[in-house]
Structures are given as C-alpha cells and as structure tokens.
Tab-separated table of C-alpha atoms in Angstrom:
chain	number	residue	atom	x	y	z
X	1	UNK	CA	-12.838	-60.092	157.083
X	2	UNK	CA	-16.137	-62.241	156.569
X	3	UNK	CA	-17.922	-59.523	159.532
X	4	UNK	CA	-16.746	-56.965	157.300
X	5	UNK	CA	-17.733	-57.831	154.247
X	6	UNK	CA	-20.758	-58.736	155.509
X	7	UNK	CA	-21.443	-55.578	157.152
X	8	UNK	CA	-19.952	-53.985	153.875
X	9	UNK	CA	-22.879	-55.932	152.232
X	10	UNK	CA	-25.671	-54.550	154.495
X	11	UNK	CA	-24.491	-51.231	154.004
X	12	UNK	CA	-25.217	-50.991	150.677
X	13	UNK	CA	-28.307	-52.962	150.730
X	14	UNK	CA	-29.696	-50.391	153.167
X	15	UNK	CA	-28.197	-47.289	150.912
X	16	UNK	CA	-29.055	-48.773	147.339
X	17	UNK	CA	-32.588	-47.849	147.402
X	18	UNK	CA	-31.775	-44.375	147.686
X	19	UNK	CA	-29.045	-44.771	145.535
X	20	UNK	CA	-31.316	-45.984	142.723
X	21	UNK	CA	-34.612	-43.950	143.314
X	22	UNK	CA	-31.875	-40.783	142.954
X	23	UNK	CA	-31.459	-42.178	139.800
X	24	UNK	CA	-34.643	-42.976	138.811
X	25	UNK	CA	-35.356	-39.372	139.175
X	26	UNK	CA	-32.537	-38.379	136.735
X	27	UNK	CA	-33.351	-40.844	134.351
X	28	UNK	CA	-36.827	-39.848	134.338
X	29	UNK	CA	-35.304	-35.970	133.693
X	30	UNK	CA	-33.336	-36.521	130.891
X	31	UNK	CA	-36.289	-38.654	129.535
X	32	UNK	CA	-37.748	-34.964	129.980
X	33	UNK	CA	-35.012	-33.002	128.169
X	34	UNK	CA	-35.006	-35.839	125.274
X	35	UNK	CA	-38.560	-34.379	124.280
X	36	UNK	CA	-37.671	-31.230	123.071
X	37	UNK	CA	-33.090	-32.094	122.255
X	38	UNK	CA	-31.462	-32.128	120.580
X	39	UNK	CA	-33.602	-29.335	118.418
X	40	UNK	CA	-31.642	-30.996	115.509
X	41	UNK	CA	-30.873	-34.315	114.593
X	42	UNK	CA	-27.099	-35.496	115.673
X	43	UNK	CA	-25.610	-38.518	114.554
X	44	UNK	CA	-25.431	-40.595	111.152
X	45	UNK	CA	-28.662	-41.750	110.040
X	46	UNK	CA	-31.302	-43.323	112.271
X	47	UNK	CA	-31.067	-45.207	114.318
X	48	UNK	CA	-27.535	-43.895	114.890
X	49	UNK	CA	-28.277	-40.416	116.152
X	50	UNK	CA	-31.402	-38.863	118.161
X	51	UNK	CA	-33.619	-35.754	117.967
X	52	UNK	CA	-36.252	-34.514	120.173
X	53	UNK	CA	-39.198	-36.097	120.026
X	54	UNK	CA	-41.028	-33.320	119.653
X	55	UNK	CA	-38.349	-31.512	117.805
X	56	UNK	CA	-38.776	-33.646	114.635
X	57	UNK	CA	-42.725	-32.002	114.520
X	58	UNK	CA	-42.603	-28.057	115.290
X	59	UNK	CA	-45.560	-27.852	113.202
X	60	UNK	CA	-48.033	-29.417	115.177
X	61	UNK	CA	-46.640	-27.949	118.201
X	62	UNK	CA	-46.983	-24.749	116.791
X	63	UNK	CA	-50.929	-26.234	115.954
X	64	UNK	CA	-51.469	-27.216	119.341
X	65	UNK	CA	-49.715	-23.939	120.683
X	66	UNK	CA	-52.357	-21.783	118.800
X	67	UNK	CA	-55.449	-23.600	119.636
X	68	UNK	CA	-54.390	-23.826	123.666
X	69	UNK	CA	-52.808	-20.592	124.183
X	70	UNK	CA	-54.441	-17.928	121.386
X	71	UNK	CA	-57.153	-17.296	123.457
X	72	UNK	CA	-54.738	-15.160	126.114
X	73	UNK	CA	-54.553	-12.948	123.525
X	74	UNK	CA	-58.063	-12.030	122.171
X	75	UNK	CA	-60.102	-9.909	121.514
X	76	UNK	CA	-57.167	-9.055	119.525
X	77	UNK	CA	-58.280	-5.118	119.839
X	78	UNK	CA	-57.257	-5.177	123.645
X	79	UNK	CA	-54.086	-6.769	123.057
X	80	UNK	CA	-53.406	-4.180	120.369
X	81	UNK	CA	-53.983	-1.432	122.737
X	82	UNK	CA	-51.255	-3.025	124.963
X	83	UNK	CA	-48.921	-2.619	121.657
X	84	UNK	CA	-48.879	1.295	122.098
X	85	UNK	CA	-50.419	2.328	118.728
X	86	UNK	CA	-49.751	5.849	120.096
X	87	UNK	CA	-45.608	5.118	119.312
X	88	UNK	CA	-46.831	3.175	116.015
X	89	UNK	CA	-48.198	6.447	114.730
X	90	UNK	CA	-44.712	8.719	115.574
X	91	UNK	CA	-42.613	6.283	114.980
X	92	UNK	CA	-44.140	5.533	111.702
X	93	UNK	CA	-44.432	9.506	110.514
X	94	UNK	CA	-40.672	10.297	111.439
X	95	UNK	CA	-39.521	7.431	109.680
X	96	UNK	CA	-41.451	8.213	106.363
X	97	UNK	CA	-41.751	11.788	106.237
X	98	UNK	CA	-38.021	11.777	105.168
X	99	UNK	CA	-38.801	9.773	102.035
X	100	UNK	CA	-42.084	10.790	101.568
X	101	UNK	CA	-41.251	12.696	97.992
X	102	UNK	CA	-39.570	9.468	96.577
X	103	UNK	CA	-42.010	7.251	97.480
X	104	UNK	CA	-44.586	9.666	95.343
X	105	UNK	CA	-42.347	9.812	92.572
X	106	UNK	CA	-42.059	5.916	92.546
X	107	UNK	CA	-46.306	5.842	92.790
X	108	UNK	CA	-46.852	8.095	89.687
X	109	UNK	CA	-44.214	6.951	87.714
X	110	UNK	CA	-45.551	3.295	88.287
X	111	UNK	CA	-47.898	4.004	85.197
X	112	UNK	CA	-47.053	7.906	84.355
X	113	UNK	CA	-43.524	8.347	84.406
X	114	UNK	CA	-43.627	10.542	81.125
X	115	UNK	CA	-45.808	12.413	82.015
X	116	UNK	CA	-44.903	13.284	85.997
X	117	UNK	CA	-40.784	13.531	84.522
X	118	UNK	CA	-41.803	16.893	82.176
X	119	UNK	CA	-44.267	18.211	85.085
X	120	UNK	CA	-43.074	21.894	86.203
X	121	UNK	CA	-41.255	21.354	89.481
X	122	UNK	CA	-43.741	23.747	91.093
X	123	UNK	CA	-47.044	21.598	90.547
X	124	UNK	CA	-45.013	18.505	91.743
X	125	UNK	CA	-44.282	20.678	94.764
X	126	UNK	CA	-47.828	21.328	95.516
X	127	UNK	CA	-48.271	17.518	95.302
X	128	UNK	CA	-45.143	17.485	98.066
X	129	UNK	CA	-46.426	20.018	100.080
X	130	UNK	CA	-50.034	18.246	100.256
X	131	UNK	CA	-48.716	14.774	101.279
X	132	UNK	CA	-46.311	16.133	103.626
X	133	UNK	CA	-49.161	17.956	105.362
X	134	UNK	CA	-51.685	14.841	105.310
X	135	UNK	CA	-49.365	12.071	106.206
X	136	UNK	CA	-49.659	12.026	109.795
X	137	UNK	CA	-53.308	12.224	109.920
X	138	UNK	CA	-53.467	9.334	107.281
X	139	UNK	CA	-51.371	7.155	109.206
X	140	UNK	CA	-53.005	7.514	112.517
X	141	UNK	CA	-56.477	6.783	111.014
X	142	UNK	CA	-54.611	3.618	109.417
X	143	UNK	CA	-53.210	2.662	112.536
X	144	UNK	CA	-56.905	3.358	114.229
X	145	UNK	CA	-58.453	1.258	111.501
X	146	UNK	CA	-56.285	-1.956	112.303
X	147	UNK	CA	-56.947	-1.642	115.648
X	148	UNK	CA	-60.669	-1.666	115.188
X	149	UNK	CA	-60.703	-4.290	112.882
X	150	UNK	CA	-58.004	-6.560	114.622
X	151	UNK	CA	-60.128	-9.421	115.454
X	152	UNK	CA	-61.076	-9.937	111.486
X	153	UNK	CA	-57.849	-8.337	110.187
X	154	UNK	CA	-55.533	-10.252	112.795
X	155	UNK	CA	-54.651	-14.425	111.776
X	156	UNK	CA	-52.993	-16.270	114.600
X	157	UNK	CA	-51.962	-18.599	112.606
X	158	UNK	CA	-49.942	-16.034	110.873
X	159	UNK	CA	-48.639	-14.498	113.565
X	160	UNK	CA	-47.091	-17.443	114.943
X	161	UNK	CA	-45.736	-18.534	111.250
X	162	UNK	CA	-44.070	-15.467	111.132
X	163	UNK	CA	-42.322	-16.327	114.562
X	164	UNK	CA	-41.161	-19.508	112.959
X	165	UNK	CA	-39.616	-17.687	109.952
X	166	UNK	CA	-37.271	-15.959	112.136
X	167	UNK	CA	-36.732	-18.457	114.314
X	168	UNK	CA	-37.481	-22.147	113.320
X	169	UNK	CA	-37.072	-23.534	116.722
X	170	UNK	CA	-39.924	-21.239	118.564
X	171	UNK	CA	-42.834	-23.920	118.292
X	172	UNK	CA	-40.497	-26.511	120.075
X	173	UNK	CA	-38.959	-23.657	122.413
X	174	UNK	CA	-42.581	-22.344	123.382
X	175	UNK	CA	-43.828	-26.162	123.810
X	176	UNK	CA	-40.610	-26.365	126.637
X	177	UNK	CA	-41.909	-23.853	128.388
X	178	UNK	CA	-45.130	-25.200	128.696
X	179	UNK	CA	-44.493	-28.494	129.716
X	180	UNK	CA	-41.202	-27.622	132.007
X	181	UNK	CA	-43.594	-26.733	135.108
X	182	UNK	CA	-45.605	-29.935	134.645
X	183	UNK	CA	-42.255	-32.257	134.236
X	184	UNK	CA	-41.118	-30.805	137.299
X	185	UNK	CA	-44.240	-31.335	139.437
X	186	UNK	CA	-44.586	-33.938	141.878
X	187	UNK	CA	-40.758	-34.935	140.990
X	188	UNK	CA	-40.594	-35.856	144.830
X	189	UNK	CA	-43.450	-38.045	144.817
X	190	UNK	CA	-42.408	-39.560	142.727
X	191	UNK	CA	-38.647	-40.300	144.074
X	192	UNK	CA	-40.742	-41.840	147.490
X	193	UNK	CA	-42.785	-43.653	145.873
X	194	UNK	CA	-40.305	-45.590	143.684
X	195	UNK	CA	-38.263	-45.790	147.269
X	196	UNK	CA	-41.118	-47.073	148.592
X	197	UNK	CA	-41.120	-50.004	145.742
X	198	UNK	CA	-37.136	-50.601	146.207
X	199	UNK	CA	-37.333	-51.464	149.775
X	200	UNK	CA	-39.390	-55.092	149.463
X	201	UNK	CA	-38.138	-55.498	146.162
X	202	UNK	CA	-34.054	-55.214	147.290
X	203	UNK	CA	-35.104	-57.581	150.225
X	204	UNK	CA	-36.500	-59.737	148.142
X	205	UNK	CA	-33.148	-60.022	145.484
X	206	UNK	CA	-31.464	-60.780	148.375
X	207	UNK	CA	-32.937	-63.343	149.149
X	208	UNK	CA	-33.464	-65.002	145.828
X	209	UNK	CA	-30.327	-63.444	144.922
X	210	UNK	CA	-31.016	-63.036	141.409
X	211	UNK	CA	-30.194	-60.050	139.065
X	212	UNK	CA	-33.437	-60.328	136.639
X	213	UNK	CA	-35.593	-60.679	139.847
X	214	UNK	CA	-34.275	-57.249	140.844
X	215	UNK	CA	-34.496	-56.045	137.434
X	216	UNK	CA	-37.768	-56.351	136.702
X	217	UNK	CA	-38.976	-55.213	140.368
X	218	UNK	CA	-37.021	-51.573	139.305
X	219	UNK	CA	-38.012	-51.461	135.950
X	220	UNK	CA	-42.225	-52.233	137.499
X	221	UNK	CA	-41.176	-49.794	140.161
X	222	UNK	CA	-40.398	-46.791	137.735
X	223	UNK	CA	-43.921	-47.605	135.632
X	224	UNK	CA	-45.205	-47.200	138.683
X	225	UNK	CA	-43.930	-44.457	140.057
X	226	UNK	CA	-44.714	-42.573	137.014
X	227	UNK	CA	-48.329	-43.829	136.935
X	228	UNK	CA	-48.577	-41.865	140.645
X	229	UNK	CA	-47.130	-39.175	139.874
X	230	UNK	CA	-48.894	-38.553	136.870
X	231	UNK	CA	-52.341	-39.304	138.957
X	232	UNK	CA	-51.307	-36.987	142.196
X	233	UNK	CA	-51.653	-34.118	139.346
X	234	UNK	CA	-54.223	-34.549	137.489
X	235	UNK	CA	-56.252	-37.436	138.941
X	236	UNK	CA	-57.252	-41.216	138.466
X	237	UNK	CA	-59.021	-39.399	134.961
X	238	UNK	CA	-60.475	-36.210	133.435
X	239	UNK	CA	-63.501	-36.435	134.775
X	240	UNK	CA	-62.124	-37.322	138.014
X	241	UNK	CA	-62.910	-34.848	140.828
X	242	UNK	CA	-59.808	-33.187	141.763
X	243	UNK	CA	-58.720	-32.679	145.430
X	244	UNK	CA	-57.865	-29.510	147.361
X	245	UNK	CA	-54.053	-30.846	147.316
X	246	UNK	CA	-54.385	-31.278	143.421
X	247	UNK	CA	-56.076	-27.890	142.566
X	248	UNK	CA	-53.426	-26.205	144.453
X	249	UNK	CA	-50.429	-28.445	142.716
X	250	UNK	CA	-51.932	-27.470	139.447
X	251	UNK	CA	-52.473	-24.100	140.278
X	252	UNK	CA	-48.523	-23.388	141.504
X	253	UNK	CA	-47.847	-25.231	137.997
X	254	UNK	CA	-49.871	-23.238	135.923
X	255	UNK	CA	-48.596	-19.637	137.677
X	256	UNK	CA	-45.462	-21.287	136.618
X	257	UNK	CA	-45.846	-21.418	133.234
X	258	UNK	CA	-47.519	-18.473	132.616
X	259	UNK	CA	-44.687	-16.499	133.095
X	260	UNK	CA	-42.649	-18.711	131.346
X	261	UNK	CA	-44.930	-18.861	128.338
X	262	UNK	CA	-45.964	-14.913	128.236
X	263	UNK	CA	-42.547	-13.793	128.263
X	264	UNK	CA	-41.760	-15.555	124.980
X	265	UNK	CA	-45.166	-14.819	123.205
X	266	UNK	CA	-44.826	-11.536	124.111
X	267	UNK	CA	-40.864	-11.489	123.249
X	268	UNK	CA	-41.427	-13.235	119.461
X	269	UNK	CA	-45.254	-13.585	118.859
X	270	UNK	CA	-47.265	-10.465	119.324
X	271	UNK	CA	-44.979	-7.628	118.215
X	272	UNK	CA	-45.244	-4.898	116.244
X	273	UNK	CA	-43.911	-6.308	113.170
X	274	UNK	CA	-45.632	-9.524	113.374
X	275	UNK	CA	-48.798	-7.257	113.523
X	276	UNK	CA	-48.286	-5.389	110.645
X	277	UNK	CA	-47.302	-7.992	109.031
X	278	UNK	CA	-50.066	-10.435	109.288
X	279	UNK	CA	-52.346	-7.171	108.552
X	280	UNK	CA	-50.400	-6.334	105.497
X	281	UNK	CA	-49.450	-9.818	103.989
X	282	UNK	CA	-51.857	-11.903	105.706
X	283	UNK	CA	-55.000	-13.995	104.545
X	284	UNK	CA	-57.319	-10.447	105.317
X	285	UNK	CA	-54.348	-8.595	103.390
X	286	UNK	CA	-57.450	-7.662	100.254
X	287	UNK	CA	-59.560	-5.974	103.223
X	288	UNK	CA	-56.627	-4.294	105.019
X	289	UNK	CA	-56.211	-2.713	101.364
X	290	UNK	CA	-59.542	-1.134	101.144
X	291	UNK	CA	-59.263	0.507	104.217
X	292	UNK	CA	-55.607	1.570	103.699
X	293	UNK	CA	-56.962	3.386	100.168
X	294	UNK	CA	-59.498	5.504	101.226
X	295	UNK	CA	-57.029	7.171	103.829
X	296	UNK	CA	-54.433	7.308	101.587
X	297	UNK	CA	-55.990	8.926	98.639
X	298	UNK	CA	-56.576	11.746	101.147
X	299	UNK	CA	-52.584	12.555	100.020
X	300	UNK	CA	-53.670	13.692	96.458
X	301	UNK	CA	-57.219	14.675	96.909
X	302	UNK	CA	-56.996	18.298	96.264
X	303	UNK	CA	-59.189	20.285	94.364
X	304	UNK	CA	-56.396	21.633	92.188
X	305	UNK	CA	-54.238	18.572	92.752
X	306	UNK	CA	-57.587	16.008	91.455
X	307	UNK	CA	-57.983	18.752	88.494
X	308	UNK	CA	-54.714	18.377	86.989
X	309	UNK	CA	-54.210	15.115	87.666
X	310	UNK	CA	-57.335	14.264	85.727
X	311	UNK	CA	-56.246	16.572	82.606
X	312	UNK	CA	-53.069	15.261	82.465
X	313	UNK	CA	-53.380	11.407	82.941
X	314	UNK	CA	-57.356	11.091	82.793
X	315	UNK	CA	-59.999	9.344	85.194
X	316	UNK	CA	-58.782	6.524	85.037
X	317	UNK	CA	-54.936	7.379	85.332
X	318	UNK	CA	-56.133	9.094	88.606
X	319	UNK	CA	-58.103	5.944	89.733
X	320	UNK	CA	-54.747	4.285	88.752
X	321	UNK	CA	-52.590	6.736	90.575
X	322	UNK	CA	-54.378	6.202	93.836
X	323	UNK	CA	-54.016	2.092	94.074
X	324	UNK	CA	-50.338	3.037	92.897
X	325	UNK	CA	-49.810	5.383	95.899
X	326	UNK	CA	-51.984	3.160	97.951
X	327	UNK	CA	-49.489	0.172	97.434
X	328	UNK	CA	-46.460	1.959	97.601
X	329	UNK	CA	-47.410	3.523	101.245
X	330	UNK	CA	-48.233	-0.463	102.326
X	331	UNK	CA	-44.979	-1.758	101.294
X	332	UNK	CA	-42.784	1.092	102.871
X	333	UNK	CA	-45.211	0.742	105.899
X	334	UNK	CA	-42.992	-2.520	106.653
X	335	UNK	CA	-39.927	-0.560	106.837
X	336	UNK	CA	-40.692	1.240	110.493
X	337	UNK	CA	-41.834	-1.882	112.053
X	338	UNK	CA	-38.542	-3.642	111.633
X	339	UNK	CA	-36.539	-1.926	114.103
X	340	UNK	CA	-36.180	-4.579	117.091
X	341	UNK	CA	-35.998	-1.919	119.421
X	342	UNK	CA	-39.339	-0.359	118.889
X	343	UNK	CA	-40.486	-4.555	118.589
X	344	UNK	CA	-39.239	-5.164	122.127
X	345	UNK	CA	-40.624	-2.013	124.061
X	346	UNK	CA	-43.894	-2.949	124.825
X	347	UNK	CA	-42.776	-6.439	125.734
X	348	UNK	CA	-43.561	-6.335	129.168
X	349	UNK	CA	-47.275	-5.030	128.875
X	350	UNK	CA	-48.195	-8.076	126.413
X	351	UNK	CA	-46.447	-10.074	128.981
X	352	UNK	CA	-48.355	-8.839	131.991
X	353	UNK	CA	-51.994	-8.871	129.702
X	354	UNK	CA	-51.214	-12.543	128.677
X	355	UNK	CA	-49.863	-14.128	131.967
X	356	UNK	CA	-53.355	-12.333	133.374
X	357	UNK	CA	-55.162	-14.409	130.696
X	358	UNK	CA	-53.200	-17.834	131.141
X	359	UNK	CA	-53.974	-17.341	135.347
X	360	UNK	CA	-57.772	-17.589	134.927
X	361	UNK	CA	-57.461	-20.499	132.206
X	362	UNK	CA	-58.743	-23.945	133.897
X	363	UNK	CA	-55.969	-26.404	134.486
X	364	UNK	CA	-57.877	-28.946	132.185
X	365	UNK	CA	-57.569	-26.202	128.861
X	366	UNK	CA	-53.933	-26.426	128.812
X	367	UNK	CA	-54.549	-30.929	128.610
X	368	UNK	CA	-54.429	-30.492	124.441
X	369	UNK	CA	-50.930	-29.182	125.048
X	370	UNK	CA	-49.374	-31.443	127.859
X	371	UNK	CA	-51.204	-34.353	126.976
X	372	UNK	CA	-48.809	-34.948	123.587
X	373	UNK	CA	-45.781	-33.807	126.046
X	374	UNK	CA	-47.139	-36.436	128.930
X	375	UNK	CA	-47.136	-39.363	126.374
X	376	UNK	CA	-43.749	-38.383	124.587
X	377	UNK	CA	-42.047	-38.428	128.245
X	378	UNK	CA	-43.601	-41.582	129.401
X	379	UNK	CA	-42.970	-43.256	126.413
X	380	UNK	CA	-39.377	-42.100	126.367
X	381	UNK	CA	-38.938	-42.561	130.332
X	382	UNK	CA	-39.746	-46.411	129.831
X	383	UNK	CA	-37.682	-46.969	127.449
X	384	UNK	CA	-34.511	-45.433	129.354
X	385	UNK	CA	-35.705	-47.538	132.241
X	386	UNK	CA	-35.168	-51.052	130.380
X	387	UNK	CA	-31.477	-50.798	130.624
X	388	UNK	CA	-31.158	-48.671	133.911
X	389	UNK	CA	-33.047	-51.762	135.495
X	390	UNK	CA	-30.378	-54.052	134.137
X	391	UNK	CA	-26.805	-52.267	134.347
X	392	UNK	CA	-28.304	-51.596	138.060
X	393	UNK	CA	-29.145	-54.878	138.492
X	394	UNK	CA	-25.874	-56.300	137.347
X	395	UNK	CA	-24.361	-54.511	139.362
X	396	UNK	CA	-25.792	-54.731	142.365
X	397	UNK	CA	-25.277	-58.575	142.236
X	398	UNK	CA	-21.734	-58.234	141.276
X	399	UNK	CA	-21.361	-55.617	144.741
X	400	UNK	CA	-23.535	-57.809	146.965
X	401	UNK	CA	-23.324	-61.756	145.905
X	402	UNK	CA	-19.740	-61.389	144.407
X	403	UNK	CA	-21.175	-63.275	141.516
C-alpha cells in the first residue's frame, strides 16, 4: 500500500500541471465571456449579481465602435452605391404611387382644406394626373441627390444610434465581435507557458509541501502567462517593432474579425432605413429639406396648375402649398424603407465593401477598440485567478500530503 500510494502520489504530481494549465485556459475564457455577459444585470443588487463589464457601458462602445470602424465605410457615396439606389427608386414609386392622391389631399388641406374640399373634381384631377406623371422622376433625382451629398448629409453617429434603438444590445454585440479573434489568439501560448511555470513551481510545493507556496506560484504563473501572451501579439509596446511571426498572428486575427464585424454592420448599421433615416431625421435633416423641395415642387408646377393655385389660395398659399407637399412626401418617404426584406438584400455587398476596408486597416488602428477590451479581460482574468490558485492549491495538498 505505501508503493502505491506513493506511486499514486507521483502520478498526479506529474499530471497536475496539465491538469491546472487546462484550467487556467478556461478560467482565462470565461474571464473573456464575463466582458460582454450577462448583457443584463442578474442577481439582487450589487455585489450580489454580475453584468458584463462592458455591458454596463454600450455607449462608449458604441463611441469607440464609430471612431475605429466608420472609416470602412466612407466616402459614404461609395458605400451608398453598394445600397442599390437603383431598387430605392422602384421600390419607392410602387409603394407610393398607390397613395399618391391622399397624400396630396392631406398637403393642401394642411392650410387650404376649404378651399381644395369645393374644388371641381376635374381641376383636382389635373393636379392627380400631374403628380402621378412626375413622381418617379422626382424620386430618382431625390434618391440621386442623397447619394451625392452622402458624405455631408450622412451622420455616423446617427446611423449607429438608430441601430441601438432597435436593438439596445448592438454596441456590446458589435464590441464581441471585435475582440473574439483577439481573445482567442495565442490561447496556446499561453496554456505552455503557464505549463512551463507549473513544472518548478509543483516541484517546489512538494518539497516545502505547503498550499500558499503553491498558491501564489499559480496565481504569479497566470499574470504571467497573460503578460506573454499579450506581448507575442502585439509586442513588448506600441512602438515596438513587430516580428514576421507577429504581423502574420495579427494579420489571421484581423481577417478574422472582419468578417465577423462586416456581417453585422452590414446586417443592422448601413441599411436602407438607417440611411434614410439619418438623411431625413438626422442633424443635416434642414439641408436634406432644401434639396427634397425643389424636386418636389416639380409635382404642382404647371402652368395651369401654378395659375389656379395662385388665384385661388394666393402667392403665398402656393409658397405654403409647396413646403406642405414637400413635408408630406418626406414623412411617407419612411414608409418604403421599412420593409426588412428590401433592408436585408444588399447585405452581402456592404459586407464584402467593408470587410475589403477592415483588410487594409493597420493592426495598430483597431488598438482604441481592443485596448478597453484587453484591460477589462485582464483585470477580470486576475481576479478569477485569486481563488482558482487557492481551491487548487487546497486541493492539491489534501490529494498529495493527505493533510
């Protein structure tokens, strides 16, 4: 019995550091997933309950996301040629040609209803027929106008706001992405490295057989091994030259998350809707109104049409009757844009156009956006460490001194 418990003992001093730098690596995982979950806080009240660390701040992720990753999508005018404005235009026409007359009546009657509500039917016709026969050329030169004026119409910031409305999670979701290529990098190196650490330090416990000595050898181990891992990435700094080995890690990692990262911009960030949106109701919204006007008086600008107009209601009421109409084509404008099927069909261009655009970005332009990330998990790492040193540890002297 005393050979075999002895050999017993051996055994699992020679299969503990494995055992351990295994779960090192998992402990330094979930240290990972704790970043971004829970997305919402579970539990009682802190500190009875946890949410991700950077869960509890989608606003600056969604800060840092825009000044990293908005420049894969400008100039704004290419990526809006990606967006198919061809389909904008037809889509836009068949859905309000069939309302067309109503939203006219709702425009004059904004400030003339009177007057419009005793007009002969025929003369309201004419102003039918005339709108009917103008609308599609008005909306394609709209469409043309926001696509030449993108970059000044466009906000990023509101584009990526109006992701967040519909889905409050995205900043957090699109910060995952990111980072998940980067966590997983070098996860290896760092599982040998912390084996590499075990081996002395387990010889050493056994021979001082004492739990904290082994303790505090894992817990420096793990510091340590993230402190290489970190460095086989990125280097001893930022101004560090970089090897061959290193450019290519970072290079794997960044093809990675391009894909990652496109998908979902393209998916949630630059759609239709979110386009029209941030032209319509955005911070440029006065400017995207001016040129909207002058194509859509075209709908009334008749000879006979202006005439009559201008006896019945005056200068002014026509003046009136054109920001009316103006609005009222803006607002219904919306309506087209909000059919998720038409949102999601030229997904996969924007994704191919902006995982082109995050490929030639430099490792080192992506640091504003990791660097937060890198911090969170190391923090969070360590601190799951503290008591993975000691329950294994304890253990380990209960299994091989009996005591």
């Amino acid at each position: 019995m005393p050979i075999a418990d002895e050999l017993w003992r051996w055994i699992l001093l020679l299969l503990s550091p494995l055992a351990i730098a295994g779960a090192g690596w998992l402990v330094q995982r979930i240290a990972g997933w704790m970043i971004f979950h829970p997305r919402n806080f579970m539990g009682i009240a802190w500190p009875l309950g946890w949410q991700g660390w950077l869960a509890r701040t989608p606003e600056q992720c969604q800060q840092r996301a825009i000044q990293v990753l908005g420049g894969a999508a400008r100039p704004l005018g290419q990526t809006f040629e990606y967006l198919a404005p061809q389909k904008w235009v037809v889509h836009a026409v068949q859905t309000l040609r069939p309302q067309l007359d109503t939203l006219i009546d709702s425009a004059v009657e904004a400030n003339n209803s009177v007057v419009w509500e005793n007009m002969p039917i025929a003369l309201k016709n004419r102003f039918y027929e005339r709108a009917h026969r103008q609308i599609p050329a008005v909306i394609d030169d709209i469409i043309e106008d926001i696509g030449d004026h993108s970059d000044t119409l466009i906000d990023l910031d509101f584009l990526f706001t109006e992701s967040a409305k519909r889905n409050p999670q995205f900043p957090v979701e699109l910060a995952e992405q990111v980072a998940r290529p980067w966590l997983a990098a070098s996860g290896w190196r760092f599982f040998l490295c912390l084996l590499a650490i075990l081996i002395p330090v387990l010889g050493f416990f056994y021979l001082k057989q004492q739990w904290q000595v082994l303790a505090i050898g894992i817990y420096c181990g793990f510091g340590f091994a993230l402190w290489a891992r970190h460095r086989s990435l990125w280097g001893a700094s930022a101004n560090h030259p970089l090897s061959e080995l290193q450019q290519a890690r970072q290079t794997v990692c960044i093809q990675a998350m391009s894909g990652l990262v496109a998908a979902q911009l393209a998916k949630e960030v630059f759609t239709p809707r979110n386009w029209i949106a941030s032209v319509i109701d955005g911070p440029k919204s006065r400017q995207t109104w001016l040129l909207t006007k002058k194509h859509v008086s075209r709908l009334i600008e008749n000879m006979l049409i202006r005439t009559l107009a201008q006896m019945t209601i005056g200068a002014n009421g026509y003046v009136e009757l054109k920001s009316s109409l103006c609005g009222t084509v803006l607002t219904a404008l919306r309506a087209p844009f909000e059919d998720e099927r038409f949102n999601q069909a030229p997904t996969e261009r924007i994704q191919a156009l902006i995982e082109q655009k995050l490929h030639e970005m430099p490792a080192n332009a992506f640091r504003p956006l990791l660097e937060p990330i890198q911090t969170a998990h190391t923090t969070l790492a360590l601190l799951l460490a503290a008591p993975f040193a000691i329950g294994i540890a304890l253990g380990l002297q209960r299994l091989l001194l009996g005591i």
